Structure formats: structure tokens, C-alpha cells
GROMACS .gro file of C-alpha atoms in nm:
model
  335
    1MET     CA    1  -9.067  11.722   5.378
    2ARG     CA    2  -8.922  12.032   5.563
    3GLU     CA    3  -9.177  12.331   5.547
    4LEU     CA    4  -9.073  12.680   5.459
    5THR     CA    5  -9.016  12.931   5.716
    6PRO     CA    6  -9.189  13.244   5.713
    7THR     CA    7  -8.872  13.410   5.552
    8GLU     CA    8  -8.805  13.144   5.318
    9ALA     CA    9  -9.164  13.169   5.212
   10ILE     CA   10  -9.155  13.547   5.172
   11ASP     CA   11  -8.840  13.499   4.983
   12LEU     CA   12  -9.035  13.266   4.732
   13VAL     CA   13  -9.318  13.480   4.694
   14GLY     CA   14  -9.069  13.765   4.615
   15ARG     CA   15  -8.866  13.566   4.357
   16PHE     CA   16  -9.217  13.440   4.201
   17GLU     CA   17  -9.327  13.805   4.158
   18ALA     CA   18  -9.012  13.911   4.041
   19GLY     CA   19  -9.010  13.614   3.769
   20GLN     CA   20  -8.672  13.502   3.903
   21GLU     CA   21  -8.531  13.128   3.915
   22LEU     CA   22  -8.868  12.942   3.914
   23PRO     CA   23  -8.983  12.708   3.632
   24GLU     CA   24  -9.302  12.806   3.463
   25GLN     CA   25  -9.513  12.498   3.577
   26MET     CA   26  -9.433  12.604   3.957
   27ARG     CA   27  -9.527  12.991   3.887
   28ALA     CA   28  -9.865  12.873   3.711
   29ASP     CA   29  -9.935  12.651   4.025
   30VAL     CA   30  -9.869  12.965   4.266
   31ARG     CA   31 -10.079  13.170   4.033
   32LEU     CA   32 -10.360  12.940   4.048
   33LEU     CA   33 -10.361  12.864   4.407
   34GLY     CA   34 -10.316  13.242   4.513
   35SER     CA   35 -10.597  13.339   4.263
   36LEU     CA   36 -10.832  13.073   4.438
   37LEU     CA   37 -10.704  13.198   4.780
   38GLY     CA   38 -10.812  13.567   4.679
   39ARG     CA   39 -11.157  13.476   4.544
   40VAL     CA   40 -11.202  13.303   4.898
   41LEU     CA   41 -11.055  13.608   5.078
   42ARG     CA   42 -11.286  13.819   4.899
   43GLU     CA   43 -11.599  13.602   4.926
   44SER     CA   44 -11.531  13.497   5.280
   45GLY     CA   45 -11.336  13.745   5.464
   46SER     CA   46 -11.472  14.077   5.627
   47PRO     CA   47 -11.496  14.372   5.427
   48GLY     CA   48 -11.157  14.488   5.277
   49LEU     CA   49 -10.968  14.220   5.382
   50TYR     CA   50 -10.841  14.128   5.067
   51ASP     CA   51 -10.746  14.463   4.974
   52ASP     CA   52 -10.546  14.494   5.289
   53VAL     CA   53 -10.363  14.167   5.208
   54GLU     CA   54 -10.288  14.295   4.872
   55ARG     CA   55 -10.123  14.624   5.009
   56LEU     CA   56  -9.921  14.428   5.223
   57ARG     CA   57  -9.813  14.185   5.006
   58THR     CA   58  -9.719  14.435   4.724
   59ALA     CA   59  -9.523  14.618   5.007
   60THR     CA   60  -9.360  14.347   5.121
   61ILE     CA   61  -9.251  14.228   4.743
   62GLN     CA   62  -9.108  14.567   4.686
   63ALA     CA   63  -8.887  14.555   4.983
   64TYR     CA   64  -8.774  14.228   4.887
   65THR     CA   65  -8.644  14.365   4.560
   66ASP     CA   66  -8.566  14.720   4.660
   67GLU     CA   67  -8.375  14.622   4.955
   68THR     CA   68  -8.351  14.972   5.123
   69PRO     CA   69  -8.460  15.057   5.465
   70GLU     CA   70  -8.721  15.278   5.342
   71ALA     CA   71  -8.917  14.981   5.141
   72PHE     CA   72  -8.920  14.795   5.467
   73GLU     CA   73  -9.052  15.091   5.663
   74ARG     CA   74  -9.317  15.123   5.441
   75ALA     CA   75  -9.440  14.734   5.455
   76ALA     CA   76  -9.371  14.785   5.869
   77ALA     CA   77  -9.600  15.097   5.886
   78ILE     CA   78  -9.909  14.920   5.680
   79ALA     CA   79  -9.886  14.634   5.915
   80ASP     CA   80  -9.850  14.869   6.236
   81GLY     CA   81 -10.154  15.045   6.099
   82PHE     CA   82 -10.393  14.726   6.120
   83SER     CA   83 -10.615  14.674   6.428
   84ILE     CA   84 -10.552  14.385   6.635
   85GLU     CA   85 -10.882  14.202   6.473
   86ARG     CA   86 -10.738  14.309   6.125
   87ALA     CA   87 -10.376  14.215   6.188
   88ASP     CA   88 -10.517  13.849   6.308
   89GLU     CA   89 -10.709  13.798   5.965
   90VAL     CA   90 -10.419  13.912   5.762
   91ALA     CA   91 -10.187  13.705   5.930
   92ARG     CA   92 -10.421  13.399   5.875
   93ALA     CA   93 -10.451  13.498   5.542
   94PHE     CA   94 -10.095  13.473   5.497
   95THR     CA   95 -10.050  13.145   5.690
   96ALA     CA   96 -10.290  13.006   5.413
   97TYR     CA   97 -10.111  13.144   5.123
   98PHE     CA   98  -9.797  13.024   5.294
   99HIS     CA   99  -9.924  12.673   5.303
  100LEU     CA  100  -9.983  12.690   4.954
  101VAL     CA  101  -9.658  12.813   4.836
  102ASN     CA  102  -9.514  12.527   5.041
  103LEU     CA  103  -9.759  12.276   4.884
  104VAL     CA  104  -9.638  12.426   4.523
  105GLU     CA  105  -9.269  12.379   4.591
  106GLU     CA  106  -9.318  12.037   4.732
  107HIS     CA  107  -9.519  11.939   4.415
  108GLN     CA  108  -9.271  12.084   4.205
  109ARG     CA  109  -8.982  11.887   4.374
  110VAL     CA  110  -9.193  11.549   4.320
  111ARG     CA  111  -9.261  11.651   3.952
  112ILE     CA  112  -8.898  11.696   3.891
  113LEU     CA  113  -8.789  11.332   4.043
  114ARG     CA  114  -9.068  11.195   3.803
  115GLU     CA  115  -8.890  11.337   3.491
  116ARG     CA  116  -8.595  11.270   3.611
  117GLY     CA  117  -8.658  10.932   3.592
  118ASP     CA  118  -8.764  10.966   3.217
  119ARG     CA  119  -8.453  11.167   3.124
  120PRO     CA  120  -8.089  11.093   3.097
  121SER     CA  121  -7.846  11.182   3.382
  122ARG     CA  122  -7.521  11.381   3.324
  123SER     CA  123  -7.390  11.035   3.260
  124GLY     CA  124  -7.620  10.976   2.973
  125THR     CA  125  -7.861  10.718   3.133
  126PRO     CA  126  -8.198  10.749   3.314
  127ASP     CA  127  -8.168  10.842   3.703
  128THR     CA  128  -8.368  10.527   3.846
  129ILE     CA  129  -8.326  10.254   4.059
  130ALA     CA  130  -8.273   9.999   3.754
  131THR     CA  131  -7.984  10.210   3.641
  132ALA     CA  132  -7.810  10.233   4.001
  133PHE     CA  133  -7.856   9.858   4.014
  134GLU     CA  134  -7.696   9.817   3.683
  135ARG     CA  135  -7.424  10.012   3.770
  136LEU     CA  136  -7.338   9.866   4.093
  137SER     CA  137  -7.339   9.529   3.899
  138SER     CA  138  -7.122   9.646   3.670
  139GLU     CA  139  -6.869   9.766   3.945
  140VAL     CA  140  -6.884   9.488   4.185
  141GLY     CA  141  -7.073   9.188   3.967
  142GLU     CA  142  -7.435   9.123   4.033
  143GLU     CA  143  -7.412   8.871   4.296
  144THR     CA  144  -7.215   9.084   4.521
  145ALA     CA  145  -7.481   9.344   4.415
  146LEU     CA  146  -7.761   9.129   4.543
  147THR     CA  147  -7.586   9.059   4.860
  148ARG     CA  148  -7.586   9.430   4.916
  149LEU     CA  149  -7.914   9.481   4.875
  150GLN     CA  150  -8.020   9.199   5.054
  151ALA     CA  151  -7.822   9.392   5.371
  152LEU     CA  152  -8.020   9.698   5.299
  153ARG     CA  153  -8.147   9.881   5.635
  154PHE     CA  154  -8.349  10.204   5.640
  155HIS     CA  155  -8.495  10.296   5.982
  156PRO     CA  156  -8.673  10.637   5.971
  157VAL     CA  157  -8.743  10.765   6.319
  158PHE     CA  158  -9.038  11.004   6.419
  159THR     CA  159  -8.943  11.256   6.670
  160ALA     CA  160  -9.188  11.500   6.839
  161HIS     CA  161  -9.178  11.906   6.791
  162PRO     CA  162  -9.271  12.100   7.045
  163THR     CA  163  -9.314  12.415   6.826
  164GLU     CA  164  -9.539  12.216   6.583
  165ALA     CA  165  -9.880  12.358   6.668
  166ARG     CA  166 -10.039  12.291   6.326
  167ARG     CA  167 -10.353  12.116   6.346
  168ARG     CA  168 -10.383  11.746   6.165
  169ALA     CA  169 -10.699  11.885   5.995
  170ILE     CA  170 -10.476  12.169   5.837
  171SER     CA  171 -10.245  11.884   5.750
  172THR     CA  172 -10.491  11.668   5.581
  173SER     CA  173 -10.650  11.955   5.360
  174ILE     CA  174 -10.312  12.058   5.250
  175ARG     CA  175 -10.274  11.662   5.124
  176ARG     CA  176 -10.572  11.678   4.981
  177LEU     CA  177 -10.498  12.005   4.775
  178SER     CA  178 -10.153  11.821   4.677
  179GLU     CA  179 -10.368  11.538   4.541
  180LEU     CA  180 -10.613  11.775   4.326
  181LEU     CA  181 -10.292  11.968   4.209
  182SER     CA  182 -10.169  11.616   4.094
  183GLU     CA  183 -10.509  11.559   3.891
  184HIS     CA  184 -10.511  11.902   3.752
  185ASP     CA  185 -10.168  11.829   3.595
  186ASP     CA  186 -10.275  11.529   3.434
  187ALA     CA  187 -10.605  11.667   3.295
  188SER     CA  188 -10.640  11.865   2.985
  189GLU     CA  189 -10.590  12.245   3.017
  190GLY     CA  190 -10.935  12.426   3.014
  191GLY     CA  191 -11.116  12.074   3.001
  192THR     CA  192 -11.391  11.909   3.215
  193GLU     CA  193 -11.170  11.765   3.428
  194SER     CA  194 -10.968  12.046   3.470
  195ARG     CA  195 -11.222  12.280   3.566
  196ARG     CA  196 -11.343  11.994   3.815
  197ALA     CA  197 -11.018  11.995   4.005
  198GLU     CA  198 -11.032  12.376   4.024
  199ARG     CA  199 -11.353  12.404   4.151
  200ARG     CA  200 -11.261  12.142   4.407
  201MET     CA  201 -10.921  12.298   4.495
  202LEU     CA  202 -11.168  12.622   4.547
  203GLU     CA  203 -11.358  12.423   4.788
  204GLU     CA  204 -11.084  12.304   4.972
  205ILE     CA  205 -10.910  12.624   5.004
  206ASP     CA  206 -11.223  12.772   5.175
  207THR     CA  207 -11.205  12.522   5.406
  208LEU     CA  208 -10.867  12.566   5.496
  209TRP     CA  209 -10.939  12.914   5.539
  210ARG     CA  210 -11.209  12.890   5.769
  211THR     CA  211 -11.026  12.623   6.003
  212ALA     CA  212 -10.854  12.736   6.253
  213PRO     CA  213 -10.480  12.723   6.219
  214LEU     CA  214 -10.349  12.655   6.539
  215ARG     CA  215 -10.482  12.429   6.853
  216ARG     CA  216 -10.638  12.617   7.144
  217GLU     CA  217 -10.464  12.410   7.378
  218LYS     CA  218 -10.084  12.265   7.384
  219PRO     CA  219 -10.096  11.908   7.254
  220SER     CA  220 -10.021  11.643   7.489
  221PRO     CA  221  -9.776  11.374   7.405
  222VAL     CA  222 -10.064  11.122   7.315
  223ASP     CA  223 -10.183  11.383   7.089
  224GLU     CA  224  -9.842  11.419   6.912
  225VAL     CA  225  -9.821  11.029   6.874
  226ARG     CA  226 -10.153  11.046   6.698
  227SER     CA  227 -10.037  11.312   6.471
  228VAL     CA  228  -9.728  11.115   6.417
  229MET     CA  229  -9.946  10.815   6.349
  230SER     CA  230 -10.179  10.994   6.065
  231VAL     CA  231  -9.825  11.051   5.870
  232PHE     CA  232  -9.761  10.685   5.870
  233ASP     CA  233 -10.135  10.634   5.757
  234GLU     CA  234 -10.083  10.878   5.463
  235THR     CA  235  -9.759  10.807   5.358
  236LEU     CA  236  -9.544  10.523   5.503
  237TYR     CA  237  -9.822  10.255   5.500
  238THR     CA  238  -9.862  10.277   5.114
  239ALA     CA  239  -9.544  10.405   4.980
  240VAL     CA  240  -9.305  10.123   5.132
  241PRO     CA  241  -9.533   9.865   4.972
  242ARG     CA  242  -9.463  10.025   4.653
  243VAL     CA  243  -9.088  10.071   4.707
  244TYR     CA  244  -9.030   9.708   4.748
  245ARG     CA  245  -9.275   9.619   4.433
  246ARG     CA  246  -9.072   9.850   4.226
  247ILE     CA  247  -8.741   9.706   4.344
  248ASP     CA  248  -8.876   9.341   4.259
  249ASP     CA  249  -9.012   9.428   3.933
  250ILE     CA  250  -8.672   9.553   3.850
  251LEU     CA  251  -8.477   9.242   3.971
  252GLN     CA  252  -8.727   9.000   3.867
  253GLY     CA  253  -8.903   9.144   3.515
  254GLU     CA  254  -9.154   8.959   3.392
  255HIS     CA  255  -9.139   8.687   3.693
  256ALA     CA  256  -9.202   8.961   3.955
  257GLY     CA  257  -9.483   8.881   4.166
  258SER     CA  258  -9.516   8.516   4.049
  259ARG     CA  259  -9.235   8.398   4.325
  260ALA     CA  260  -9.092   8.536   4.636
  261PRO     CA  261  -8.935   8.853   4.651
  262ILE     CA  262  -8.514   8.875   4.638
  263VAL     CA  263  -8.481   9.160   4.869
  264LYS     CA  264  -8.637   9.103   5.190
  265PRO     CA  265  -8.825   9.416   5.363
  266PHE     CA  266  -8.566   9.660   5.448
  267VAL     CA  267  -8.764   9.952   5.643
  268ARG     CA  268  -8.782   9.948   6.026
  269VAL     CA  269  -9.010  10.226   6.127
  270GLY     CA  270  -8.930  10.400   6.497
  271SER     CA  271  -9.041  10.666   6.715
  272TRP     CA  272  -8.971  10.871   7.004
  273VAL     CA  273  -9.261  11.030   7.023
  274GLY     CA  274  -9.435  10.938   7.370
  275GLY     CA  275  -9.151  10.712   7.449
  276ASP     CA  276  -8.825  10.956   7.465
  277ARG     CA  277  -8.679  11.045   7.822
  278ASP     CA  278  -8.520  11.390   7.732
  279GLY     CA  279  -8.671  11.555   8.067
  280ASN     CA  280  -9.008  11.612   7.946
  281PRO     CA  281  -9.207  11.551   8.255
  282PHE     CA  282  -9.505  11.435   8.067
  283VAL     CA  283  -9.389  11.136   7.896
  284THR     CA  284  -9.414  10.870   8.151
  285ALA     CA  285  -9.424  10.505   8.162
  286SER     CA  286  -9.817  10.499   8.117
  287VAL     CA  287  -9.774  10.724   7.790
  288THR     CA  288  -9.511  10.517   7.651
  289ARG     CA  289  -9.745  10.209   7.673
  290LYS     CA  290 -10.058  10.454   7.540
  291ALA     CA  291  -9.815  10.518   7.245
  292ALA     CA  292  -9.710  10.172   7.168
  293ALA     CA  293 -10.079  10.059   7.179
  294ILE     CA  294 -10.188  10.357   6.919
  295ALA     CA  295  -9.902  10.262   6.727
  296SER     CA  296  -9.993   9.916   6.728
  297GLU     CA  297 -10.368   9.991   6.627
  298HIS     CA  298 -10.259  10.201   6.339
  299VAL     CA  299 -10.076   9.899   6.190
  300LEU     CA  300 -10.341   9.654   6.269
  301LEU     CA  301 -10.626   9.884   6.095
  302GLY     CA  302 -10.414   9.917   5.815
  303LEU     CA  303 -10.375   9.548   5.751
  304GLU     CA  304 -10.739   9.495   5.835
  305ARG     CA  305 -10.831   9.742   5.560
  306THR     CA  306 -10.599   9.583   5.305
  307THR     CA  307 -10.715   9.223   5.386
  308GLN     CA  308 -11.051   9.330   5.343
  309ARG     CA  309 -10.971   9.479   4.981
  310VAL     CA  310 -10.775   9.183   4.874
  311GLY     CA  311 -11.085   8.986   5.024
  312ARG     CA  312 -11.315   9.163   4.816
  313GLY     CA  313 -11.124   9.074   4.495
  314LEU     CA  314 -11.103   8.713   4.581
  315THR     CA  315 -11.459   8.610   4.457
  316LEU     CA  316 -11.329   8.272   4.307
  317ASP     CA  317 -11.589   7.998   4.355
  318ALA     CA  318 -11.420   7.724   4.572
  319GLU     CA  319 -11.559   7.440   4.344
  320THR     CA  320 -11.414   7.512   4.005
  321THR     CA  321 -11.099   7.687   4.174
  322PRO     CA  322 -11.049   7.443   4.482
  323PRO     CA  323 -10.796   7.626   4.753
  324SER     CA  324 -10.449   7.419   4.746
  325ASP     CA  325 -10.350   7.247   5.059
  326ALA     CA  326 -10.090   7.522   5.120
  327LEU     CA  327 -10.369   7.803   5.155
  328PHE     CA  328 -10.555   7.597   5.365
  329ALA     CA  329 -10.298   7.555   5.602
  330LEU     CA  330 -10.189   7.901   5.581
  331TRP     CA  331 -10.596   8.010   5.682
  332HIS     CA  332 -10.586   7.760   5.994
  333ARG     CA  333 -10.244   7.885   6.100
  334LEU     CA  334 -10.347   8.245   6.082
  335ARG     CA  335 -10.687   8.186   6.227
   0.00000   0.00000   0.00000
């Protein structure tokens, strides 16, 4: 999902503070994460940092709501009055805050998508894959609808962003915060699990604050490949099978999982990172070979982890539940 630009983030903060346009759940999330960040700044920042951040934040919001040159100049004067060291700390604080605001917006979009599947759309029916297939079947017939599903192709292609200097450690920390925010949603308000989720979010935000936000050196094409594959590990590798399973559950109902899927795999992942020839002198044939090897390694490691998980669950006794001839043949072929 696209990350907010600083201008968009400031705009979102301004709308939040002004109480405009934002759902109550989203405003509550911003308040929660913002208060945890404030606690981290007070406890871990240098003396007076939290007060300086609040002064600039308040002035920025006033500049947003006032929209006069004087309001903007007041905010700019506060920033100009910081020493280099203080300006660096304040910038880091706002960077962390924008990460959290961006996370909240992303979380709210996921929340809306989940709610959308449980409530009627404008047509009066839930906005789900099942509803879409039923609608398509009613228009062209079930056989034609299945034929079209068989012809599905989704080909996401990763590309490098030379301006992306954010470290993988920061991205990983934000993903962990996203999971904790979901846990907080599911927990009863004020209960033990809710307090536990908030405590862990505080720990994660403290780590986010203490982690250097930028790389000290420009990432190489191989570094970019590894960053992209970390996205593959955390999202596509687990999300795509769930999409396949959901579609098959819809099409086969109670028979899903007991016979071959109706729709064949339709996702084909591609990547330009480490392989594009757009004039970057650092992308060589050697780099492309390394990129392919790294991608292959991540896929194989993912399959290995999945196989180990399945293996740990297959504890059947071969004497009481002997394997079939087909399973034996599959085993020998794969060996």
C-alpha cells in the first residue's frame, strides 16, 4: 500500500485534530498510538524534546486550520529556532508519528474491507467474492463464468524505488505494530489482553524511536532485492494461498479441500529489481544472477517451512493408517 507523503500526513493530522472526516475508530487509534509515542519521547528523548515537538505540532495544526501566512510563519519560526541537534530529534519524532498515522490509515482500510464483506452494498447484497461470482453467473451462465475464472491472470511486478531509504528494520517494526493493533481491536476494552497489546505497542514504538530510520549508505541493487523479498515473505507467500482457498471454498462448498481446486493458480509474481536494464550501471549480469538466486532461496525456504509445519502435523501411525500407493509414488518422485 502507498505510503503517505509528509504533506498528506500533516493534512491527516490536521483533519484528525480538527475532528473532521475521520471515523471514530480511526481517531481512537491515532490517539492511542500518539499517546504511546508521547510517552516514549518524554522517557527516552532528550530534556524538553516532547515539549518542542508539541509546540511545533500545535503550530502546524493551527497553520492548517487558519490558512493564513502569519500562522504558517509562526510554525516556521519555531522550526528555525531549533539547533541542528534538536531539529534532527524533532524530525525523527515526526517521522515516527507519520509512520504511525500511515499505519492507522492502512489499518482502517483493512477494517472497512472486512466490514464491507458483512454488510449489503448499494445493490442490497454483501460485497464479496461469492456475490461477484453469483452476479457473473447470472449474466453469462455458470459454465462461462467458470471458464473466465480459469483464464484469470494476476501478475504483480515488484520494482525498485531509488528514493526509498527506509530500513527493513523499520518496515518490520511497523508490521509488528499492525498485528498488535489488530489484537487490540479483538480484545475487550480495558481487559487484560487489551492492556497487554498496549504494553507491547509501547515496547515496539520505543524500539521504532531508538532505531536509526535511514540507511547510512545508499542501498545496492542486491540490498533492494532482499528488501523486496522480505515483502514477499511477509505478504504474498501467505496471502496468495488464502485467496486460492477462499475462492475454492466458495466454488466447491462442503467439497472444498477434498478434491482438486476448480480454479488453477493464477498469480505470477515478477520483479524488475536487480534485473532491469534502464541505464543503472550497478545492475549487471552478475547482479541479475544474484537476484534470481535470492528469489529462489526465499521461495524454497518458504516451502521448506511449510513442509516442516505439515510434517509436524502428520503423526499418523503407518501400521494403523498405511500410506496409499499414490502417496508412496509421490514420495519417491519428490525424493
